PDB file of C-alpha atoms in Angstrom:
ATOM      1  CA  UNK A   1    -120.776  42.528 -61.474  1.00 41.00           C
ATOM      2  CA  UNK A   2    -119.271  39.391 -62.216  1.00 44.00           C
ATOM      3  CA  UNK A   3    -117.703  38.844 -65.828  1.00 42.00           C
ATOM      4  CA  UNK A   4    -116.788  34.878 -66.662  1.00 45.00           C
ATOM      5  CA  UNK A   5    -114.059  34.521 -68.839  1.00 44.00           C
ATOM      6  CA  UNK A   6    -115.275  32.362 -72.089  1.00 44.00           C
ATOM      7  CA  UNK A   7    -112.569  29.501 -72.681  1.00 44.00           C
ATOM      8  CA  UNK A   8    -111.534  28.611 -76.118  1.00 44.00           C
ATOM      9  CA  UNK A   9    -111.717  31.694 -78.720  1.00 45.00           C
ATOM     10  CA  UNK A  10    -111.287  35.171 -77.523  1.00 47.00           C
ATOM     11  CA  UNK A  11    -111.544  36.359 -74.203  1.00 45.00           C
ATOM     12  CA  UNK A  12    -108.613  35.272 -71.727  1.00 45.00           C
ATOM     13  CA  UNK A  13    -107.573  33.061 -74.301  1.00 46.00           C
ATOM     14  CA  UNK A  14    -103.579  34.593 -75.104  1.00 48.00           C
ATOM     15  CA  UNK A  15    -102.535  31.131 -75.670  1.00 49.00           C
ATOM     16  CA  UNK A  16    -104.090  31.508 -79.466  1.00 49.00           C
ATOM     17  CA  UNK A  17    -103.479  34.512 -80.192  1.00 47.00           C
ATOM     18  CA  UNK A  18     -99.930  34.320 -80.151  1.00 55.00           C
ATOM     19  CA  UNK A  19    -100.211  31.037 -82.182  1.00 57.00           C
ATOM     20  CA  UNK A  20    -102.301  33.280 -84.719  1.00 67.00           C
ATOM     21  CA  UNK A  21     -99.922  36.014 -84.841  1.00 76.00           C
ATOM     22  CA  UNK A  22     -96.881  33.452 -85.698  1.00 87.00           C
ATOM     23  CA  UNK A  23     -96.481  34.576 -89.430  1.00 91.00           C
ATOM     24  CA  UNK A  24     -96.117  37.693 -89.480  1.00 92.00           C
ATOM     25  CA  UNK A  25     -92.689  36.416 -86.804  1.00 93.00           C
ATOM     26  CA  UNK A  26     -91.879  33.841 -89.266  1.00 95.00           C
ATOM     27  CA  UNK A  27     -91.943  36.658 -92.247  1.00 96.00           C
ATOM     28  CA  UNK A  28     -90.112  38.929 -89.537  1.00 96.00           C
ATOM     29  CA  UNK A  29     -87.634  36.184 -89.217  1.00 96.00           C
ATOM     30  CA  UNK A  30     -86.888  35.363 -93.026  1.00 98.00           C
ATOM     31  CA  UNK A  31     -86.943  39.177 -93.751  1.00 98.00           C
ATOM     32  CA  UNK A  32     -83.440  39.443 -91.178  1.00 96.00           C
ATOM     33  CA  UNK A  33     -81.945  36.042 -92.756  1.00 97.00           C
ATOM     34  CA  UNK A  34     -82.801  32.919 -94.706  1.00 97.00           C
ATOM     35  CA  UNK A  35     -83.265  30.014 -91.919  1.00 96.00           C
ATOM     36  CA  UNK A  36     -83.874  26.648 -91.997  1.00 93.00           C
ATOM     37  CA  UNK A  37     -87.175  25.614 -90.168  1.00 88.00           C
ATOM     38  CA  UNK A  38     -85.721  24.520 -86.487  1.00 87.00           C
ATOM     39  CA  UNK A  39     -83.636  27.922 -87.058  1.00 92.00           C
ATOM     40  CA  UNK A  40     -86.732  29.453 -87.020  1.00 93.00           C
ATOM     41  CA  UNK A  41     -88.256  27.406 -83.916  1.00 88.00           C
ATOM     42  CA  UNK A  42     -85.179  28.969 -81.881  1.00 89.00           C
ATOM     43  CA  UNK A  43     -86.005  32.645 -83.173  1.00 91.00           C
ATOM     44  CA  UNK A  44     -89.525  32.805 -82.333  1.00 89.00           C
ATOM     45  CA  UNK A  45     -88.094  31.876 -79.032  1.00 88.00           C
ATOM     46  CA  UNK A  46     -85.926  34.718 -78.948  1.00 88.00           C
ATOM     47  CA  UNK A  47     -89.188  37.098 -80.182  1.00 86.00           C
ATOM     48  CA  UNK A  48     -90.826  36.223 -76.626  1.00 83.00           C
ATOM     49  CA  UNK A  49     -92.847  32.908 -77.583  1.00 80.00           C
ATOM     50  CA  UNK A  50     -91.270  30.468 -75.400  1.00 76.00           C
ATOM     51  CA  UNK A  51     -94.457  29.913 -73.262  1.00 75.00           C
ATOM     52  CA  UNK A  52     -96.392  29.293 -76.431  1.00 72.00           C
ATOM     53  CA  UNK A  53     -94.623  28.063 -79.165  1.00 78.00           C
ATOM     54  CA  UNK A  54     -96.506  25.808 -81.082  1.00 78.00           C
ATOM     55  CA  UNK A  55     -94.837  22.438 -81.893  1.00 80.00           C
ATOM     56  CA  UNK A  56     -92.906  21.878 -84.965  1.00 84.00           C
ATOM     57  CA  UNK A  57     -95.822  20.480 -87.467  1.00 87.00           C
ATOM     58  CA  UNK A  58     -97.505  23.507 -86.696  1.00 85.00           C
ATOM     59  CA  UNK A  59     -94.683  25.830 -87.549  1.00 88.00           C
ATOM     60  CA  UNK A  60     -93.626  23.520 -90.741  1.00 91.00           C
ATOM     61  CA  UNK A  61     -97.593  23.602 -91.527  1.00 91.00           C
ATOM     62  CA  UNK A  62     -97.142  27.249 -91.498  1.00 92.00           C
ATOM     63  CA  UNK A  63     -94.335  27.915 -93.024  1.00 95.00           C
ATOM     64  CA  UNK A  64     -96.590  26.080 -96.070  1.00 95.00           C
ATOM     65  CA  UNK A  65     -98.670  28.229 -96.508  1.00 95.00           C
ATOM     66  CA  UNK A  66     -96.921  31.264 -96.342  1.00 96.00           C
ATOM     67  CA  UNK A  67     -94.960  29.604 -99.446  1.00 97.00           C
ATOM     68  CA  UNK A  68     -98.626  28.790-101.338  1.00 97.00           C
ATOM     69  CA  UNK A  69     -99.087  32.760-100.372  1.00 97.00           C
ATOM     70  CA  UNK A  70     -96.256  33.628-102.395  1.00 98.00           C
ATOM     71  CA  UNK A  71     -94.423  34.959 -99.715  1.00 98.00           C
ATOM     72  CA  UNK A  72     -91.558  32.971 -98.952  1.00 98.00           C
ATOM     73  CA  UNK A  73     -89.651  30.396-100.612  1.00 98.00           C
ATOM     74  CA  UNK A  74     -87.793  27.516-100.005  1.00 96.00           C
ATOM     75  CA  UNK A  75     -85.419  25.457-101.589  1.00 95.00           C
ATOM     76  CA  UNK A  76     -82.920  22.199-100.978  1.00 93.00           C
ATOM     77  CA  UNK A  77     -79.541  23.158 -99.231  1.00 89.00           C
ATOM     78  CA  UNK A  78     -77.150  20.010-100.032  1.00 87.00           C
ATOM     79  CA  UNK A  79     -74.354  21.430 -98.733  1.00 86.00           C
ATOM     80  CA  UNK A  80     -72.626  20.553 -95.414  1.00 80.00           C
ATOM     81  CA  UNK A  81     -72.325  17.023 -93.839  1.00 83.00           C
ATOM     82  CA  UNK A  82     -75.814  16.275 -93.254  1.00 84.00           C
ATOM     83  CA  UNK A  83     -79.353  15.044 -94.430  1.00 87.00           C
ATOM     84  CA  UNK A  84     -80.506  18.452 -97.055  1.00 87.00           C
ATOM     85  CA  UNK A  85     -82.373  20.818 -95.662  1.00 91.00           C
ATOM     86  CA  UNK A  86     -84.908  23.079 -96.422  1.00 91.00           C
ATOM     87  CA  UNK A  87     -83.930  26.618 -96.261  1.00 96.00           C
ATOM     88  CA  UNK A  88     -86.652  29.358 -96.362  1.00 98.00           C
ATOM     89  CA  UNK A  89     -86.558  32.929 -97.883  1.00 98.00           C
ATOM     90  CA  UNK A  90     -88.570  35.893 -98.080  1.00 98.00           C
ATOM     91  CA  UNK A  91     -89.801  37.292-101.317  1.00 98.00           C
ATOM     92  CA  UNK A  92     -90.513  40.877-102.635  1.00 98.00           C
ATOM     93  CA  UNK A  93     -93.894  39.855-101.431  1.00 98.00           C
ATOM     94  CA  UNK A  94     -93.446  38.906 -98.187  1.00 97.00           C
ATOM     95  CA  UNK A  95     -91.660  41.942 -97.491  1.00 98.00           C
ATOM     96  CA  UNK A  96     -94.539  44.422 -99.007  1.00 97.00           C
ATOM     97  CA  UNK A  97     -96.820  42.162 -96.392  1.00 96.00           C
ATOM     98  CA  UNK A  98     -94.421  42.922 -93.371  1.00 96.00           C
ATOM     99  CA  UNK A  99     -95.120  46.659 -94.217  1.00 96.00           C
ATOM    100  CA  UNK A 100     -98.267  46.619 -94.453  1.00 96.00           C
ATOM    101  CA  UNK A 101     -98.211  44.298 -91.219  1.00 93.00           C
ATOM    102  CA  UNK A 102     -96.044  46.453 -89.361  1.00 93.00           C
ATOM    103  CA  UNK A 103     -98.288  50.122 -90.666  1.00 94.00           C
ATOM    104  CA  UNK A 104    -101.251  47.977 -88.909  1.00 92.00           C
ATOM    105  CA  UNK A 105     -99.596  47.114 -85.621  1.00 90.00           C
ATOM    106  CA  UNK A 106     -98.488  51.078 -85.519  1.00 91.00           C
ATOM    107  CA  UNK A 107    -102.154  51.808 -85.925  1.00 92.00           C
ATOM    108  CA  UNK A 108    -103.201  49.062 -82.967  1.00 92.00           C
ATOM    109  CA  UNK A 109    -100.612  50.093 -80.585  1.00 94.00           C
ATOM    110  CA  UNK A 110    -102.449  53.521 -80.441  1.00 93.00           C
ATOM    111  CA  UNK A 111    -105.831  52.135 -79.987  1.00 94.00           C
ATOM    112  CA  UNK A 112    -104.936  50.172 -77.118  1.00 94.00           C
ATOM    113  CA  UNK A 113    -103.599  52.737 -75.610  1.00 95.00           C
ATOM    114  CA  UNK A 114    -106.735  54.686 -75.865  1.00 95.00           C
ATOM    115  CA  UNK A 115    -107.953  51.426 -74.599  1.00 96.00           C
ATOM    116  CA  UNK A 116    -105.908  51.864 -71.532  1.00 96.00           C
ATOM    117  CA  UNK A 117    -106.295  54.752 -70.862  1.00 96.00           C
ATOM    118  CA  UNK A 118    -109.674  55.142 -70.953  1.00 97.00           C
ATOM    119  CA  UNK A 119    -109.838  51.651 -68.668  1.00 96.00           C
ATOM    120  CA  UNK A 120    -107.239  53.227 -66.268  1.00 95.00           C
ATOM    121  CA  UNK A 121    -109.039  56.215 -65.763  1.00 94.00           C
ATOM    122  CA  UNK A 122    -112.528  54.041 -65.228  1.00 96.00           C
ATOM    123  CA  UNK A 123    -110.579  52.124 -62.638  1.00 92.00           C
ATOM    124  CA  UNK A 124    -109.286  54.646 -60.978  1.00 91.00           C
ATOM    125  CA  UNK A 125    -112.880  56.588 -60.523  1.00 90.00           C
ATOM    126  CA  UNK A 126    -114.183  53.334 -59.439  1.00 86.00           C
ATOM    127  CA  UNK A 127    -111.983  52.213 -56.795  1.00 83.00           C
ATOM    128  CA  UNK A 128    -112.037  56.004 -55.031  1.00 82.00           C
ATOM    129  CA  UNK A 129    -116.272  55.295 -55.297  1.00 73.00           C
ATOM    130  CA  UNK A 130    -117.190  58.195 -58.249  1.00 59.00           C
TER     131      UNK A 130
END
């Protein structure tokens, strides 16, 4: 049986759903330090996004809305040689979401395992012909 892969949303498509997953980093992020936003460009690097980082309006873009969410903040820094900067911080909020965020992964992580498991197992009988 042949299965195409659908391009675009879903299937085959990790490209997006890394992009999608980029707050809860961001929150991840602010909740070890405060960082200014190409800070935070290097970090997601570091968190295994290097293939897919999105460019720098689309980090800036989210780093928006997290703020409208109430769960960071960001202010002026004037200090240092420089044009200011905007520095970003997590709130009380923020760091409720990351628990909640992090209680959810937990719960994920199991289930694909299952997933695995189950597909493993499925493989396995297929390819010896049961």
């Amino acid at each position: 049986m042949e299965v195409k892969m659908r391009q675009g949303r879903g299937f085959g498509r990790r490209h997006g759903m890394r992009v999608r997953f980029i707050g809860p980093f961001l929150l991840l992020a602010l909740y070890k330090e405060p960082s200014y936003g190409y800070q935070l460009m290097d970090k997601l690097r570091e968190f295994g996004f290097e293939e897919y980082l999105p460019d720098q309006t689309a980090i800036y873009k989210m780093l928006r809305s997290l703020e409208e969410k109430g769960l960071i903040t960001s202010r002026w820094d004037t200090s240092g040689s420089g044009p200011a900067r905007h520095i970003y911080e997590i709130t009380q909020a923020g760091i409720e979401t990351l628990d909640i965020l992090a209680s959810e992964i937990k719960d994920n992580i199991q289930i694909y395992k299952n997933f695995l498991e189950i597909f493993e197992n499925v493989r396995r009988a297929d390819d010896t012909g049961n």
